[in-house]
Short mmCIF file of C-alpha atoms in Angstrom, two decimals:
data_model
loop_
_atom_site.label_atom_id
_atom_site.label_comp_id
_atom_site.label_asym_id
_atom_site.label_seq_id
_atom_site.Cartn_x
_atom_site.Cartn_y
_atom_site.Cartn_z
CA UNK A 1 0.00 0.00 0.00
CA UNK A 2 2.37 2.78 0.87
CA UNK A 3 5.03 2.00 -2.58
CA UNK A 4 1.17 2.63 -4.18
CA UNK A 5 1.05 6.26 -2.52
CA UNK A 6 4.29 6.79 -3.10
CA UNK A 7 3.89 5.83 -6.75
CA UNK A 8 0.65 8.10 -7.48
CA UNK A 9 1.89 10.54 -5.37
CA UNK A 10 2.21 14.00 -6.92
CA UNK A 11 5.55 15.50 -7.90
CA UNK A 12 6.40 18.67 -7.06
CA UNK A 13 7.23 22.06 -9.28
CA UNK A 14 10.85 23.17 -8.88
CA UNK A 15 10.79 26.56 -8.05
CA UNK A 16 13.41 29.20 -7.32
CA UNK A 17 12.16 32.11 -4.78
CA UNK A 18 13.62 35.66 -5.17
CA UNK A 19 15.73 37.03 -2.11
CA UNK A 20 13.82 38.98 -0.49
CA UNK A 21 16.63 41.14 -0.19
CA UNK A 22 15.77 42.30 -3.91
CA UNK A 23 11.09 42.01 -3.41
CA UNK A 24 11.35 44.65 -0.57
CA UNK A 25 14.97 46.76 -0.54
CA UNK A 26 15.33 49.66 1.83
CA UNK A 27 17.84 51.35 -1.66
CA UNK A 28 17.41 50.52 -5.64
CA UNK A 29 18.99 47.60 -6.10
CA UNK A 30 22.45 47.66 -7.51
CA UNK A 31 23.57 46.63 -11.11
CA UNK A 32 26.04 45.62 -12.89
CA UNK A 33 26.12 45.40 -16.21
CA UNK A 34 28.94 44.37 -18.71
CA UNK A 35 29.12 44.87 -22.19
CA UNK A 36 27.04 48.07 -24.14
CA UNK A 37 27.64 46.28 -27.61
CA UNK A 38 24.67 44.59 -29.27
CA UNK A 39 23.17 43.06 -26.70
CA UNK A 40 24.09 45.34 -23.86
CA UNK A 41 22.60 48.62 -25.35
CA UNK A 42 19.17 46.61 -25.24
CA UNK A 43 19.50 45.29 -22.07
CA UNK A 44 19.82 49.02 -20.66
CA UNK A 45 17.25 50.32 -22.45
CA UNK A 46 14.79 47.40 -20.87
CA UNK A 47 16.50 47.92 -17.43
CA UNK A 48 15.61 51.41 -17.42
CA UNK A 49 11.89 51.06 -18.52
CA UNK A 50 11.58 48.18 -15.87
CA UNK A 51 13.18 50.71 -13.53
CA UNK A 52 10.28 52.71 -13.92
CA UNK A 53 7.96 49.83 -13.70
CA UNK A 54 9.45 49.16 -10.21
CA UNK A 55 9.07 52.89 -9.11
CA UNK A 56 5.59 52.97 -10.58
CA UNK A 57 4.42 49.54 -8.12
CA UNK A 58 6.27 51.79 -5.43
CA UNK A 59 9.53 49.72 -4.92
CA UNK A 60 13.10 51.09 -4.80
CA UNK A 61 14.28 50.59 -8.17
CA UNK A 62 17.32 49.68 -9.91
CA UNK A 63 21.57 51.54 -9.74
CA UNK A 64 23.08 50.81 -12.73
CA UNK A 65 26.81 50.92 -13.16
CA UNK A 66 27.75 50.11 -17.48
CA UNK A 67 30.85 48.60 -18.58
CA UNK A 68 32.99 48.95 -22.43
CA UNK A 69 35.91 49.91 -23.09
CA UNK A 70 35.09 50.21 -26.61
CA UNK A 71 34.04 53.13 -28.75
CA UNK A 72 31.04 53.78 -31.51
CA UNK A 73 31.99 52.74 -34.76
CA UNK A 74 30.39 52.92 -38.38
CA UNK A 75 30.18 48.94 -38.05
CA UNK A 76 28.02 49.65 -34.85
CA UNK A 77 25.41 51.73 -36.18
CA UNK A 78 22.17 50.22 -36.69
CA UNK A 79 22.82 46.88 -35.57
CA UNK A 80 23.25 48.22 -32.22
CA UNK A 81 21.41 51.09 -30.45
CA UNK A 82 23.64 54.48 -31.35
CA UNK A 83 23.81 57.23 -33.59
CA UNK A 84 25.58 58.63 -36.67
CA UNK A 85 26.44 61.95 -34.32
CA UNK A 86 27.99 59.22 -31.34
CA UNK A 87 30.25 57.78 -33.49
CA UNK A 88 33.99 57.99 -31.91
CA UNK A 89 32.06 58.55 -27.88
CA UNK A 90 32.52 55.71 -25.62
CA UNK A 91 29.62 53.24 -25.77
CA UNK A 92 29.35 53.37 -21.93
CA UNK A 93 28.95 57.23 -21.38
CA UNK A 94 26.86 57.52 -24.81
CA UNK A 95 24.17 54.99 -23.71
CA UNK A 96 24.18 55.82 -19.93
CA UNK A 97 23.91 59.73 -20.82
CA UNK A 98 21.02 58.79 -23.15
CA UNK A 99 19.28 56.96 -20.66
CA UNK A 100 19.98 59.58 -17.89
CA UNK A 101 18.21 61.90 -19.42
CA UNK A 102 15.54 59.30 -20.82
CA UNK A 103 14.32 58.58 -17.92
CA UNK A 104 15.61 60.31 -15.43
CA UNK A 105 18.11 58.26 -13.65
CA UNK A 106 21.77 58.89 -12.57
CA UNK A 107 23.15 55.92 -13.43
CA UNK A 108 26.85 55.50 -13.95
CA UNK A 109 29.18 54.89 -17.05
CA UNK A 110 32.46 52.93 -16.94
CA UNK A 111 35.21 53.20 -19.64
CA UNK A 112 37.21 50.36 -18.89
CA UNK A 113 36.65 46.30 -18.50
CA UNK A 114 34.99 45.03 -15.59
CA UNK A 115 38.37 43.56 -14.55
CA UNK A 116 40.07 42.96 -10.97
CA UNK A 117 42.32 45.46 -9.67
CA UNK A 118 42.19 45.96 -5.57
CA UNK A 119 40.02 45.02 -3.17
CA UNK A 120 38.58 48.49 -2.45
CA UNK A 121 37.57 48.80 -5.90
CA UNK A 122 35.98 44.68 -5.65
CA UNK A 123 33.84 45.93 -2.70
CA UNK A 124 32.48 49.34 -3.82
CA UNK A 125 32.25 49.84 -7.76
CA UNK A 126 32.51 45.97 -8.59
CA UNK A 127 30.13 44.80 -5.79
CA UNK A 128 26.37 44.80 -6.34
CA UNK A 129 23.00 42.46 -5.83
CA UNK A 130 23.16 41.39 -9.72
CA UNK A 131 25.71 41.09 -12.66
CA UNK A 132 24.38 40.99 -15.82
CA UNK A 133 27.11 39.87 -18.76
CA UNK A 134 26.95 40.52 -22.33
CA UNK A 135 30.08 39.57 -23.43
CA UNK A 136 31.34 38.49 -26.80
CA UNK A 137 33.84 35.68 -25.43
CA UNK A 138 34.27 32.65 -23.46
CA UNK A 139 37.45 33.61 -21.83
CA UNK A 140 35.83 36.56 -20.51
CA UNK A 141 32.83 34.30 -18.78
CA UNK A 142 35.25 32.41 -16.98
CA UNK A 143 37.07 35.50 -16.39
CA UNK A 144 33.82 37.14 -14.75
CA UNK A 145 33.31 34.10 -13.26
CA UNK A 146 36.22 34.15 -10.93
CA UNK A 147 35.71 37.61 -9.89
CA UNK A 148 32.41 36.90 -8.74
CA UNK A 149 33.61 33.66 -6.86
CA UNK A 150 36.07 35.70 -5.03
CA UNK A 151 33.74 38.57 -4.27
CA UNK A 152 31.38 36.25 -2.63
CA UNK A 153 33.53 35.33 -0.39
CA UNK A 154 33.80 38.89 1.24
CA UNK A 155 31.32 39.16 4.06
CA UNK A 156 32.54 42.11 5.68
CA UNK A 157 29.63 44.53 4.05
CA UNK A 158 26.43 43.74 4.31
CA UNK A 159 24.86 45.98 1.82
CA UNK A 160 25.39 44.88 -2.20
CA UNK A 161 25.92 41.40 -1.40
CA UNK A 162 26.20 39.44 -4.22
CA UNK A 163 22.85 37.89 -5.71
CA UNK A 164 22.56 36.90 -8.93
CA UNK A 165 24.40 36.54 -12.53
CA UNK A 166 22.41 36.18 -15.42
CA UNK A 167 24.47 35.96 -19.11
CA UNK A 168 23.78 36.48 -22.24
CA UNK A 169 25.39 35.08 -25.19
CA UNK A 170 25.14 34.15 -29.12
CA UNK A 171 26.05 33.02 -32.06
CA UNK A 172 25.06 34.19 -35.48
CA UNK A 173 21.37 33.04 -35.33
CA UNK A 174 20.85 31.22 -32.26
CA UNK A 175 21.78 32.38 -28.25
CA UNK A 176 20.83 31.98 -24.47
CA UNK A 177 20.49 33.65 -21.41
CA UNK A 178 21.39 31.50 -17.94
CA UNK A 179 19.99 33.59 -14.48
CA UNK A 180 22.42 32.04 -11.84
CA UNK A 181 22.86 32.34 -7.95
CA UNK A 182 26.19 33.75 -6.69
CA UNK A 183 26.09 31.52 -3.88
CA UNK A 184 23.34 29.88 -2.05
CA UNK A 185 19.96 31.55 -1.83
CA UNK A 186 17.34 30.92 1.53
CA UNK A 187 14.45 29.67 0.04
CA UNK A 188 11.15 29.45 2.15
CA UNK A 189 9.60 26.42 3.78
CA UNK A 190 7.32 25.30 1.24
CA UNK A 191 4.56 22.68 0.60
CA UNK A 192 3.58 23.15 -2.93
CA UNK A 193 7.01 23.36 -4.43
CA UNK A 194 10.30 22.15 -4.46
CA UNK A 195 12.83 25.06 -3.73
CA UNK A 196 15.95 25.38 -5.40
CA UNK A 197 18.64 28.03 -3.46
CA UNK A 198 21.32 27.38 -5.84
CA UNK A 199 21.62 28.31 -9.75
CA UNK A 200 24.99 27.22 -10.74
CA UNK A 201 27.11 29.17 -12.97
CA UNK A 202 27.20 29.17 -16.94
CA UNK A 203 30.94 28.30 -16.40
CA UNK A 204 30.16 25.62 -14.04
CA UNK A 205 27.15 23.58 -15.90
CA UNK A 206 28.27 24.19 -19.42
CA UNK A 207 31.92 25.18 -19.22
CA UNK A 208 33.39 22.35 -21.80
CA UNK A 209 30.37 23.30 -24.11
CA UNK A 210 31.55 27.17 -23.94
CA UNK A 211 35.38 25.95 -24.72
CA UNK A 212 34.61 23.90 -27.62
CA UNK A 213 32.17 26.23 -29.34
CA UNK A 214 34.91 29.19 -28.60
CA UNK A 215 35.11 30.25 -32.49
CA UNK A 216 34.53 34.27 -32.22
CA UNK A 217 36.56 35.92 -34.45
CA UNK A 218 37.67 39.09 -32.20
CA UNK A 219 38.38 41.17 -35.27
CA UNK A 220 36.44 44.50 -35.87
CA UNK A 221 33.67 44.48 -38.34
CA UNK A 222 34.49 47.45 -40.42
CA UNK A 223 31.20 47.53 -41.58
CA UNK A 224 27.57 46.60 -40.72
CA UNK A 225 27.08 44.05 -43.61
CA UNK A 226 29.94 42.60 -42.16
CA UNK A 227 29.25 42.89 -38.65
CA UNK A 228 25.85 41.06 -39.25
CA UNK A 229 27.64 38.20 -40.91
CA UNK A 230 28.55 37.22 -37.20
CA UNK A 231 25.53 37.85 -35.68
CA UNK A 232 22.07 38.40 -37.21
CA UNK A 233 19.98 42.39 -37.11
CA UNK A 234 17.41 40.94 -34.18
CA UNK A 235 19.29 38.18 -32.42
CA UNK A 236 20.42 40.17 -29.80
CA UNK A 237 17.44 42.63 -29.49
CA UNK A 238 15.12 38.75 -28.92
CA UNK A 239 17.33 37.50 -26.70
CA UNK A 240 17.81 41.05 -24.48
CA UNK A 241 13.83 40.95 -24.37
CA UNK A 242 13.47 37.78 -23.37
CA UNK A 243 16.25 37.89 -20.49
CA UNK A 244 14.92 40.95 -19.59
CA UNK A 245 11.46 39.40 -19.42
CA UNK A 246 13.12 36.83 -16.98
CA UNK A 247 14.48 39.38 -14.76
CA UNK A 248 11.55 41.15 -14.38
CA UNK A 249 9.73 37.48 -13.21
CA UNK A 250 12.07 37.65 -10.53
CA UNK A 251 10.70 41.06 -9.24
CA UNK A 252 6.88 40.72 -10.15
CA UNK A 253 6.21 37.41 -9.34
CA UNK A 254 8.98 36.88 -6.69
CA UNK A 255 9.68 33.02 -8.21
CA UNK A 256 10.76 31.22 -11.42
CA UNK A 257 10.43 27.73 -12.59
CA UNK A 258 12.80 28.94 -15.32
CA UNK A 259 16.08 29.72 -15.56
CA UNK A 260 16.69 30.48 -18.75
CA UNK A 261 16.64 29.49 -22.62
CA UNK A 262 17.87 28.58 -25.62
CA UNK A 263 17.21 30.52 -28.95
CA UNK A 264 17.36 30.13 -32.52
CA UNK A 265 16.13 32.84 -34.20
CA UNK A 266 16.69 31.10 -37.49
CA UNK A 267 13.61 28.84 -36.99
CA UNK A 268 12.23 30.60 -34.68
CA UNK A 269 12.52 28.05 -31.82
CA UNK A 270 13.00 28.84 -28.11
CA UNK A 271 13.45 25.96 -25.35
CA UNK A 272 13.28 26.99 -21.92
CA UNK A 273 15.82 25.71 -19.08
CA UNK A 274 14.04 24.50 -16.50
CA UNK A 275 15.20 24.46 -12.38
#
């Protein structure tokens, strides 16, 4: 009798509960995002207008620190969001200026690589509740990867502690975004679900997948025909929506039974990664 309960019995929904850290913060909650190329100057645009979501439903809002070392070129227009009269600005201060006076914010602009250099620097411009990568290669994953390992391991401020990475990434036609936990997560006691506290890292769960598909070509594009022979007009615009989308779940609905996705825009086919 009791191997037939346990047999019928129903299985639970793996579900991943937002720190509460981020459903009710006393400040906006701190952001860091790296890379303003194709898919990083739509992933600011979206974190601004969810920004004012947030305000709107009365909550604290969103910080945002952008970082590129890279400047507006001809190859960048129209595949990515800047202007003819940008070209030769920094991608950072162009799109965080725009959006400053967009929307009102005073977010912050970064001309350099999100990079290690002291530990001063790790705990006040580096640190924040969520990382958001939109980086063109593998290397510098595993590169972000380690920084936030090691800034996880500093306790000694409470505020900013380190949340969440979610990362973008594609190919020509096809892409993925991957939300995971820097650390463990407390999830509540729970009798409908099955919580999940830890989202392991992109480098962690598909690391040999990321080395062997490692073909970028890190040249410039010298031109936009060229540029989109690497990666397709809308790939990055669907995927920055659709990460963007998964972000906000995590603030409106304060759980996900998703983590991410696969993409390919080419026939239009999008599998979601479940907890």
């Amino acid at each position: 009798m009791n191997t037939e309960i346990t047999k019928y019995q129903e299985v639970k929904t793996k579900v991943h509960f937002t720190d509460n850290a981020l459903i009710n913060p006393t400040n906006p909650i701190t952001v860091n995002l790296i890379g303003a190329g194709g898919t990083g100057s739509q992933v600011l645009t979206a974190l601004a207008r969810m920004n004012h979501a947030l305000s709107e439903l009365n909550h604290a809002g969103l910080s945002v620190r952008l970082w590129d070392d890279d400047v507006i070129s001809e190859a960048n227009l129209g595949r990515q969001l800047f202007a003819e009269s940008e070209l030769g600005l920094s991608k950072s201060v162009a799109l965080i200026n725009r959006a400053n006076r967009f929307f009102g914010t005073n977010w912050k602009a970064e001309t350099q690589r999100f990079e290690k250099y002291d530990l001063v620097q790790l705990q006040s411009n580096m640190k924040s509740e969520i990382y958001i990568s939109c980086v063109d290669s593998v290397k510098s994953r595993f590169y972000i990867a380690e920084i936030l390992n090691e800034l996880k391991m500093d306790k000694s401020y409470y505020r900013n502690q380190c949340k969440y990475w979610m990362d973008f990434g594609n190919s020509q036609f096809t892409g993925q975004v991957l939300l995971s936990t820097i650390g463990n997560i407390k999830q509540p006691n729970s009798k409908k679900y099955e919580t999940v506290e830890s989202l392991p890292f992109i480098t962690e769960e598909f690391g040999e997948l990321l080395k062997i598909s490692e073909t970028e070509d890190d040249t410039p594009s010298c031109s936009l025909a060229e540029a989109l022979e690497k990666q397709d007009l809308f790939i990055n615009s669907v995927l920055a929506q659709m990460g963007s989308s998964l972000l906000w779940s995590l603030f409106r609905n304060g759980l996900i039974e998703n983590r991410g996705f696969f993409l390919n825009l080419k026939n239009f086919q999008s599998q979601p990664i479940k907890l």
